[in-house]
Structures are given as C-alpha cells and as structure tokens.
Tab-separated table of C-alpha atoms and ligand atoms in Angstrom:
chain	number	residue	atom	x	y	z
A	673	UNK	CA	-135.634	139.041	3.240
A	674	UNK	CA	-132.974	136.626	5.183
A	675	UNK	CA	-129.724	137.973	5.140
A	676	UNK	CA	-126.642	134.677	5.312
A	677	UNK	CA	-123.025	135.110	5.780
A	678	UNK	CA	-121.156	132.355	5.671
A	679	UNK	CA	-123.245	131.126	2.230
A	680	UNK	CA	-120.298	128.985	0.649
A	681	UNK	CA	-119.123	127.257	3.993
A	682	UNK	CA	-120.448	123.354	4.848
A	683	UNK	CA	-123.699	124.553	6.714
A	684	UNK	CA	-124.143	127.882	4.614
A	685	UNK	CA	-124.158	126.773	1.292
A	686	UNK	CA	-126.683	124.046	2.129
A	687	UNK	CA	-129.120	126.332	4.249
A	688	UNK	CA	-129.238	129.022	0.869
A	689	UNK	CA	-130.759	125.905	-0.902
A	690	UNK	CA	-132.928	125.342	1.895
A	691	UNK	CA	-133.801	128.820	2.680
A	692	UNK	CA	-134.571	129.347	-1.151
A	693	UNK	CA	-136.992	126.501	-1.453
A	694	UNK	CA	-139.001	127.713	1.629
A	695	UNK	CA	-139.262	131.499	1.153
A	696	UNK	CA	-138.325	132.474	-3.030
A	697	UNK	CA	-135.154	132.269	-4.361
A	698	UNK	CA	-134.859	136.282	-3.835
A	699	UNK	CA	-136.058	136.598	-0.853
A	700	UNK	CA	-132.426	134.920	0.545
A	701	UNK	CA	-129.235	137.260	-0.079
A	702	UNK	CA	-126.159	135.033	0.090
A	703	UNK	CA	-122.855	136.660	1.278
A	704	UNK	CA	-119.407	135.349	1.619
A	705	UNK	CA	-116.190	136.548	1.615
A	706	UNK	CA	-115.164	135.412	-1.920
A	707	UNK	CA	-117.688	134.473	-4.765
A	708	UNK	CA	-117.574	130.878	-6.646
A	709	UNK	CA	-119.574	129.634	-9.513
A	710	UNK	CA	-122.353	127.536	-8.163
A	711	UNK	CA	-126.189	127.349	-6.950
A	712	UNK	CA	-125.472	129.309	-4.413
A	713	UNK	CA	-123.864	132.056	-6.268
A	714	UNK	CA	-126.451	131.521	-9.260
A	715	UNK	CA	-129.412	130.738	-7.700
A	716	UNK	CA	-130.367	133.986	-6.209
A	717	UNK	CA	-128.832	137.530	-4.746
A	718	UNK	CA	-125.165	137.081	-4.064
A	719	UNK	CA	-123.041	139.760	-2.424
A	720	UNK	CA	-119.543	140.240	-0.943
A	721	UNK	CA	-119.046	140.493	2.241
A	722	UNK	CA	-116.207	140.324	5.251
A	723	UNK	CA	-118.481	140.212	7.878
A	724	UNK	CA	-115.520	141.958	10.096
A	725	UNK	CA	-116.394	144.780	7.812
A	726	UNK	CA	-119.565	146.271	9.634
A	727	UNK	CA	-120.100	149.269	6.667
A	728	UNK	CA	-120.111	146.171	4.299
A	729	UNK	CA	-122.890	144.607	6.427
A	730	UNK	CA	-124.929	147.304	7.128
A	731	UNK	CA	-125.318	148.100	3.539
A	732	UNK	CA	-126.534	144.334	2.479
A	733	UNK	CA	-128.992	144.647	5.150
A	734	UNK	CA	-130.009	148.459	4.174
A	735	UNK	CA	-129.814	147.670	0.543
A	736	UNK	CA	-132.315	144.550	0.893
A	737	UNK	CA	-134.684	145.891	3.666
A	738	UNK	CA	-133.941	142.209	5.244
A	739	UNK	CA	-136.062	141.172	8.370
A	740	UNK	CA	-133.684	138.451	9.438
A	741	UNK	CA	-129.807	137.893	9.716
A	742	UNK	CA	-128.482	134.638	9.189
A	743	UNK	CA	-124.822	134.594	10.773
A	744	UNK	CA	-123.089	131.257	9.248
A	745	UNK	CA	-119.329	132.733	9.103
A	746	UNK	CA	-116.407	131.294	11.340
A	747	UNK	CA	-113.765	129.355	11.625
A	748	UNK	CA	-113.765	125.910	13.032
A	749	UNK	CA	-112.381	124.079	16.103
A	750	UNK	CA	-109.128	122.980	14.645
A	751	UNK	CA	-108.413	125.681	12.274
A	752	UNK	CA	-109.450	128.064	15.439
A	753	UNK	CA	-106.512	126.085	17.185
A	754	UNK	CA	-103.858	127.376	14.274
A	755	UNK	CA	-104.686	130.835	14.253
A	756	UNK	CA	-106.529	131.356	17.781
A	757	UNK	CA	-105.827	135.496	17.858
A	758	UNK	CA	-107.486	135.383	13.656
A	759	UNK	CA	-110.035	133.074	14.974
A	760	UNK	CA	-110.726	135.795	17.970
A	761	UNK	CA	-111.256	138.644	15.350
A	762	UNK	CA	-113.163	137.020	12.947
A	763	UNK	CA	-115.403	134.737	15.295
A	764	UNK	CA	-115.844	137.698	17.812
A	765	UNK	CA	-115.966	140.507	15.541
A	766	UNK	CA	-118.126	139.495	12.725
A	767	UNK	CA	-120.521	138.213	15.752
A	768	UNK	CA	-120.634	141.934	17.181
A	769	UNK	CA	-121.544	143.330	13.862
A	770	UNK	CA	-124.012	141.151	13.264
A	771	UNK	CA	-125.465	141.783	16.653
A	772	UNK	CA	-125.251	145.293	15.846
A	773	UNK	CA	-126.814	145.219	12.506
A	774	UNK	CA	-129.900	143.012	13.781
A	775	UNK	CA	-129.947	145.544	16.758
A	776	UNK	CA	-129.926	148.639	14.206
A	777	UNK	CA	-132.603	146.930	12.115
A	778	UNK	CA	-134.507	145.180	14.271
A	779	UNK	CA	-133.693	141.633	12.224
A	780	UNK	CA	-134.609	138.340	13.651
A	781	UNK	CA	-131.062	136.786	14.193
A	782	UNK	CA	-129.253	133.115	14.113
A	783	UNK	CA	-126.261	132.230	14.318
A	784	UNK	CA	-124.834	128.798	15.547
A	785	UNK	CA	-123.300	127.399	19.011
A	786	UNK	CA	-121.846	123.935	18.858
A	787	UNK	CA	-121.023	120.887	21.474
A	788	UNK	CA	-117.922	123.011	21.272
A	789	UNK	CA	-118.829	125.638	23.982
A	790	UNK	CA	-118.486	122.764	26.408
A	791	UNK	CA	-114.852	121.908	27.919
A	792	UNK	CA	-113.375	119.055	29.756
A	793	UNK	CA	-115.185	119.618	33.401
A	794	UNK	CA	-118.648	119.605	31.872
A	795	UNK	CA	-120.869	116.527	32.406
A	796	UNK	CA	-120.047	114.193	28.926
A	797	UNK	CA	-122.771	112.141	29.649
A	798	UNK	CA	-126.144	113.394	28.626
A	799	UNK	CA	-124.872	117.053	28.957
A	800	UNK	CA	-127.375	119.415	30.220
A	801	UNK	CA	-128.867	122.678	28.223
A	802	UNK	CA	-128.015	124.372	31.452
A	803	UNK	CA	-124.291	123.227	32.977
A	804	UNK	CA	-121.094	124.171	33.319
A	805	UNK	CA	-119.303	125.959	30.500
A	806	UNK	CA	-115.190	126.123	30.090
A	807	UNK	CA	-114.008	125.102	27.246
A	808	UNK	CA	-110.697	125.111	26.629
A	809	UNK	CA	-110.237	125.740	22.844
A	810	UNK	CA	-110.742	129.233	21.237
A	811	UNK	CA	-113.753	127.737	19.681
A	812	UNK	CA	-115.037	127.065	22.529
A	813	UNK	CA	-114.263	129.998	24.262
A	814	UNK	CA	-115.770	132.182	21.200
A	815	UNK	CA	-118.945	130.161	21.050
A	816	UNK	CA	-119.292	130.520	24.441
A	817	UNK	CA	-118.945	134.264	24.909
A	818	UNK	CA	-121.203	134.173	21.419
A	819	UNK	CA	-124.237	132.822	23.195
A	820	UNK	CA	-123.347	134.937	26.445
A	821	UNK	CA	-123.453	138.181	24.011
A	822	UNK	CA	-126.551	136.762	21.836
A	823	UNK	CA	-128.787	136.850	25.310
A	824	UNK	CA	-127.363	139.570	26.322
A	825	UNK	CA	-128.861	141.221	23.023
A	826	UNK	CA	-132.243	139.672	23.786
A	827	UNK	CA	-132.364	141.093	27.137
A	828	UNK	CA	-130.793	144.755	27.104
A	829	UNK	CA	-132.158	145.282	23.267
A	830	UNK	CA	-134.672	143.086	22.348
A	831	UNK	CA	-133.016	141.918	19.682
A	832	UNK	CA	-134.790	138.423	18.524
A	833	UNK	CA	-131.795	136.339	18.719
A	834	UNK	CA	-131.860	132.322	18.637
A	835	UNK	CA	-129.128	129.528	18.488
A	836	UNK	CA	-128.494	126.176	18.506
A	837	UNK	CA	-125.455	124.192	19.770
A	838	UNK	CA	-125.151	122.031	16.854
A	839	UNK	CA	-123.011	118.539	17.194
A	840	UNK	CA	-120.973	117.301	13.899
A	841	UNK	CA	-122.546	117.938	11.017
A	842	UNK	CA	-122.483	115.493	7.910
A	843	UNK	CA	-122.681	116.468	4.496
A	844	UNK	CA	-122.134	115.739	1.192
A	845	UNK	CA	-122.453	119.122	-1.102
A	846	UNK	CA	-119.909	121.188	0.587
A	847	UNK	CA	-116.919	119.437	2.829
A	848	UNK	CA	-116.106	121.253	6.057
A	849	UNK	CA	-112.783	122.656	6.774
A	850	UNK	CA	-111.037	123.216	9.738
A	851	UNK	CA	-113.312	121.008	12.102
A	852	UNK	CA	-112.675	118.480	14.724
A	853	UNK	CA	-115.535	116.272	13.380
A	854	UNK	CA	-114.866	116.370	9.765
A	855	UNK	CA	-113.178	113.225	9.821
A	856	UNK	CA	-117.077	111.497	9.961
A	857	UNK	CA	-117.413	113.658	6.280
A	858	UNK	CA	-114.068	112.698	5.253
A	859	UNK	CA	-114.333	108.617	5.814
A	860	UNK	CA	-117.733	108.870	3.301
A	861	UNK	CA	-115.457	110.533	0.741
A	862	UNK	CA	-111.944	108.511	1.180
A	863	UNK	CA	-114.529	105.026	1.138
A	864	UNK	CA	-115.882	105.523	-2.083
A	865	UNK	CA	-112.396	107.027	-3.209
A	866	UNK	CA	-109.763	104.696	-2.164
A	867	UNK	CA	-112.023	102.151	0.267
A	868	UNK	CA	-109.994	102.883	2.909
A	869	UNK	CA	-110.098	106.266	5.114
A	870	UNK	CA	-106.968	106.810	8.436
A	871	UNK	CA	-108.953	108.133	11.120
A	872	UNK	CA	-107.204	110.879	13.023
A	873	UNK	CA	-109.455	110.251	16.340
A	874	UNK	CA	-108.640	107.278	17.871
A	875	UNK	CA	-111.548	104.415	18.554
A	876	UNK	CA	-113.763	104.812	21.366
A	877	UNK	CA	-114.192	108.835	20.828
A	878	UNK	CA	-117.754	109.326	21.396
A	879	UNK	CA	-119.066	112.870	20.209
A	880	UNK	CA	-122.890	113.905	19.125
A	881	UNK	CA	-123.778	114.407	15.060
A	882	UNK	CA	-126.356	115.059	13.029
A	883	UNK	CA	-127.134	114.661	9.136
A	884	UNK	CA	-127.233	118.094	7.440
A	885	UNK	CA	-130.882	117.881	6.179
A	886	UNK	CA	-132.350	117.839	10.094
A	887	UNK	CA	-129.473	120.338	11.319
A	888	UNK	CA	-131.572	122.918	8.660
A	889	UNK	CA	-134.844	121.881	9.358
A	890	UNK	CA	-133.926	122.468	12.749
A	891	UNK	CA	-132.604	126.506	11.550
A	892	UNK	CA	-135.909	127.128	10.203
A	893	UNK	CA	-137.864	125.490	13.140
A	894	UNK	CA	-136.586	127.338	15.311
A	895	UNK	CA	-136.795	130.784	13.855
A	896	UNK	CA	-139.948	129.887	12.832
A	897	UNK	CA	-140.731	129.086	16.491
A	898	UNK	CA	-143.316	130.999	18.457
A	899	UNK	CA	-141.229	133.261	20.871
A	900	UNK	CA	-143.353	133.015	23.892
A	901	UNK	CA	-142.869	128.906	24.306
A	902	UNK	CA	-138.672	129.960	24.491
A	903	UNK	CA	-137.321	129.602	27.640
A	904	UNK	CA	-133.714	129.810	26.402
A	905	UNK	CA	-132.774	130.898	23.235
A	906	UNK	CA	-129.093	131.094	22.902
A	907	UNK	CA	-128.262	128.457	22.583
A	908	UNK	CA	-130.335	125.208	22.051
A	909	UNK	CA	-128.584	121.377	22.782
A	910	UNK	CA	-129.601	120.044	19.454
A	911	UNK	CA	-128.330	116.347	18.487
A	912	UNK	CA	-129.623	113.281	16.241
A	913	UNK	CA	-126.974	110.568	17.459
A	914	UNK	CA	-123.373	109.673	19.397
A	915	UNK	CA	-121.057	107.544	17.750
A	916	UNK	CA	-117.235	106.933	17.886
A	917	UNK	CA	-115.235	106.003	14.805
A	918	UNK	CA	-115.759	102.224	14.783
A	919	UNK	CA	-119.158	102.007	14.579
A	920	UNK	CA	-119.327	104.953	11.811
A	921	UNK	CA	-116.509	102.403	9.908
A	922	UNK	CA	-118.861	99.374	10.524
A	923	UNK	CA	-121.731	100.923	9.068
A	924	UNK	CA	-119.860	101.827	6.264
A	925	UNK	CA	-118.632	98.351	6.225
A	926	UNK	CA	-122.413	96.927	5.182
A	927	UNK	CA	-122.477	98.683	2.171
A	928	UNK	CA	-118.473	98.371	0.733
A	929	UNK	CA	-117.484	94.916	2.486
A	930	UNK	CA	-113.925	95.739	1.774
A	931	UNK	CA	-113.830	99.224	3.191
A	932	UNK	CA	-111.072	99.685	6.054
A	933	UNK	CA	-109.787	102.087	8.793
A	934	UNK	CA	-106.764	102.157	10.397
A	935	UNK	CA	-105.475	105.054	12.553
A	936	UNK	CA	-102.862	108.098	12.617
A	937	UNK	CA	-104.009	110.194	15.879
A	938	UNK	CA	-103.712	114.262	15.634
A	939	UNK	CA	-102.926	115.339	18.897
A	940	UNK	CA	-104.251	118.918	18.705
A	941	UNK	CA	-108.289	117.288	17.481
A	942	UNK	CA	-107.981	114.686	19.687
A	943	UNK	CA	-107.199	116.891	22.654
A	944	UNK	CA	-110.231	118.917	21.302
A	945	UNK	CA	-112.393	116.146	20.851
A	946	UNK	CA	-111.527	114.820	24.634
A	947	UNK	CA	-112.620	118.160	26.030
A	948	UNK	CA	-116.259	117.335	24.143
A	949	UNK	CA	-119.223	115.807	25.148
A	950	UNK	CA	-119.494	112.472	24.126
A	951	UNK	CA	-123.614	112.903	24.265
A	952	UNK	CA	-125.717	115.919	25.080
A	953	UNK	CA	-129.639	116.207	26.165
A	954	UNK	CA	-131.458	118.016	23.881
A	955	UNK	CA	-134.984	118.047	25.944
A	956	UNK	CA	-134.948	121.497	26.187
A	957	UNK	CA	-135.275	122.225	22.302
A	958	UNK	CA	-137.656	119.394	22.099
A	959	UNK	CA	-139.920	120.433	24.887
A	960	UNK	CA	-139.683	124.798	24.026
A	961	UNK	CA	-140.048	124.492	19.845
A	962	UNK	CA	-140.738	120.403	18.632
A	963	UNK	CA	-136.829	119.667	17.622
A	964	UNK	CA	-137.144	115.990	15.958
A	965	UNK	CA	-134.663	114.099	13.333
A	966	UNK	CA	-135.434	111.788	10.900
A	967	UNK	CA	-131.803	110.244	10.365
A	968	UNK	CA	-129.990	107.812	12.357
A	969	UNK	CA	-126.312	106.802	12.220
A	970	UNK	CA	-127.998	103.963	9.305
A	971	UNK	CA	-129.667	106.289	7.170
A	972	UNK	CA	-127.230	108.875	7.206
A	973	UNK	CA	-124.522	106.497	6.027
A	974	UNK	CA	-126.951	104.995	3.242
A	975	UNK	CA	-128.182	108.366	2.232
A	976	UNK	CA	-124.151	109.863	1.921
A	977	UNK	CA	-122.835	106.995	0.010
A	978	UNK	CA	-125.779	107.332	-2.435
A	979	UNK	CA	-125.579	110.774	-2.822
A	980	UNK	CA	-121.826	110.878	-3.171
A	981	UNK	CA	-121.256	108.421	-5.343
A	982	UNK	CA	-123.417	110.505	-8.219
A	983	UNK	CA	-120.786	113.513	-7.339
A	984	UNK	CA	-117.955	111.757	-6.824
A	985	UNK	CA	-118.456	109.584	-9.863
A	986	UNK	CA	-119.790	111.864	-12.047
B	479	LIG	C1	-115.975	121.570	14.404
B	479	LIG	N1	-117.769	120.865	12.912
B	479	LIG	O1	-115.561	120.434	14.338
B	479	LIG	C2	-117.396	121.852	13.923
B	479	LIG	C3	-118.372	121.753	15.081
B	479	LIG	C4	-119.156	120.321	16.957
B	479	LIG	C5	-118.191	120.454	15.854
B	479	LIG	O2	-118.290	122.837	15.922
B	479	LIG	O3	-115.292	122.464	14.833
C-alpha cells in the first residue's frame, strides 16, 4: 500500500494515475490537504491530510498498513520566494514527519529534489551528481537540507529512502503553481488559447526539463530499483533535455505558424532561474538503476498540443 501526499499538485495527481495502473487502484491512498472532484479523488482511497500534521499522517499510514510513503507536498521555487518562513514549515516540517512515519513503519520512502538544490557557484554546465551545493533560494535551501536529512535517515535508521533531483516538469492534466519553470507549461496553454504566450524568462535561459510521463516512470524505477546497485540515493540528477525559451517557442512555431512570444522579465524567477543549472549529468542514475526517456523537446511539444487541445477545447 503506497501512501502520496501531495496527490492533487502537478506531479501528484499524475503519479496516483500512474501508481494506480501499476499496483490496483486501492492499493494507492491519495492525500492532500483539500479534496476536489476528480480521478484522483474518485479513482481510489482519498484522505485528508496536512502533512505538517504528523497525528494526521501517522494514522493514514496505520490505518492502511502502507509499505511505502510517497512525499509529493511543497511549495515551489517562486511561491517559496513569497512566503520563505511558510515555505520553511511546510517544506521542512511535512519532510520530518514523513521521515518519521517511514522510520516508525519501516515504509520505503520518496520524495523529490530538483535542479533547485543547486545555487549560483555550482558548475551550470553538465552539473555533477556529486558538486557543490548553495543555493540561494529557500527552495533550494529546503531541498537541499531535504536530501541531507533523507541520507541521513538511510544511514542512522535504515530507513529506505530514495530521490531524484527532478528538472522542469511539463504537463498537461494538472498546471503547476508557484514554479520557476512553469512558464514552459504555461506557453502550451496561452498558444492554443490566445497564440501568443509573454515569457517572463528572458531568451537565452537554459535550464533542464523533462515530460511528465518519463519523470514517473522514473518514480517507479527507481523505487522499484534493486538497493544494492545504489550508490547514492538522495538524490538522483535526473533530466530528458535543456532548452531556453526560444527554441521551446520555435517548436511550438511548427505546429501553429502564427504563434508568438514576446517578453515581460520577473525579476524574482529570473534571479532564481540564473542561480540554476542550465544542464545537469545524470550518469549516475543511468549507470546505479537504468534512468532512460523517451521524449525530446519535439515530442513533448507534439504530444502537449495534442493532448491539450482535447481539454482545452472540450
Ligand atoms: C519549480 N517546477 O520551478 C519546480 C522545480 C526545477 C523546477 O523545482 O520550482
């Protein structure tokens, strides 16, 4: 039984689906901090949960007799920026009772790193799984001090704990909020809307992403993983491509001739998106548990506008 939080945010409520097909629709418990009437919701055991609430959590887990703890809730890069002492509590403490509860209950746990927990004096070039981390966002700084806690875990408790540093995801069934890389999500949406999207990055900002169907495979991958190959574990470089907003706008471009971008730059996610990587090496996950993707920038942007158009136009 897999425990989520996190089940209606952009990576959550996809990975329930996911999750669902793989191992039974009951065997996946879906928590979130508010309910909403959808698949997710629907589709299989929903609960309530504020995952700063360790009582709450501890009872999902107890109630279910779940094996593994999913841990999807957080706020994002930008939002993080807004509200960095709520972002503290929330990012930090829902982390510790998770670790707690998997410790308690001896659950397999995940929960997610990002290109975030690197800051402006790391290598942006082919970033190493092992270099120097100091980011300078509260994101960063909490993803950081996640994965530092998550081996920490491993070590002193033995708790099975495994993460990846995921790049921008792009997706179509649930949009992002609060993210630095949302605006590759957004342009797919404001295209088909309006043809036209106003890009708050400015050209030439490189950063990693990945299309949500391999960032999932790659959950289940790498819990499914056999332990004794890991040489890290928290947490795995994990990318499918680098692009900056031109040449997301030019691909775009092929398929609505008279889509357009212009510019209005956000200081705050550009100064977050300048601290980034603008590629990272993700040998390391390839070499200790077979990452692979199966979508480039071309596919991705094929596969979104087809898919969206049915949601948006429907
Ligand atoms: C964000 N989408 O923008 C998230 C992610 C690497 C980016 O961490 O904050």
């Amino acid at each position: 039984k897999i425990v989520v939080t996190g089940a209606l945010g952009q990576i959550g409520s996809e990975l329930i689906t996911k999750l669902r097909k793989e191992y039974g629709a009951d065997s996946v418990i879906a928590t979130d901090i508010r309910t909403s009437d959808n698949e997710v919701v629907n589709g299989g055991p929903f609960e309530l949960l504020d995952v700063t609430n360790a009582e709450e959590m501890n009872a999902i887990v107890k109630k279910y007799n779940a094996d593994t703890l999913m841990h999807m809730a957080a706020l994002l890069s930008a939002r993080a920026e807004q509200t960095p002492q709520l972002a503290w509590n929330l990012n930090m403490g829902g982390l510790v009772n998770g670790l707690e509860v998997a410790r308690e209950h001896n659950l397999q746990f995940f929960t997610p790193s990002s290109i975030g927990a690197f800051g402006p004096e790391t290598p942006k070039a082919d970033t190493p799984q092992d270099t120097l981390q100091r980011p300078t966002t509260m994101y960063g700084i909490n993803k950081v001090a996640g994965e530092l806690l998550c081996d920490y875990y491993y070590s002193r408790f033995g708790v099975d704990t495994r993460g990846v540093r995921f790049p921008g995801l792009v997706s179509y069934v649930t949009p992002p909020g609060g993210g630095t890389t949302d605006y590759a999500v957004e342009i797919f949406y404001e295209a088909l809307k309006g043809g036209r999207y106003t890009s708050f990055l400015k050209e030439g900002t490189y950063m990693d992403m990945m299309y949500m169907p391999d960032a999932l495979q790659a959950i289940v991958d790498l819990m499914e993983a056999d332990p004794a190959k890991l040489i890290h574990r928290n947490a795995f470089n994990v990318t499918a491509m680098s692009f900056e907003p031109e040449q997301i706008a030019a691909e775009i471009k092929k398929h609505l001739p008279f889509f357009e971008m212009d510019y209005n730059v956000d200081p705050v996610r550009q100064a977050i998106a300048d601290s980034w990587p603008n590629s990272i090496d993700a040998s390391a996950a390839r070499a200790e548990w077979g990452f692979k993707t199966s979508h480039d920038l071309s596919s991705m942007t094929e596969d979104m506008l087809k898919k969206l158009k049915t949601t948006i136009m429907s």
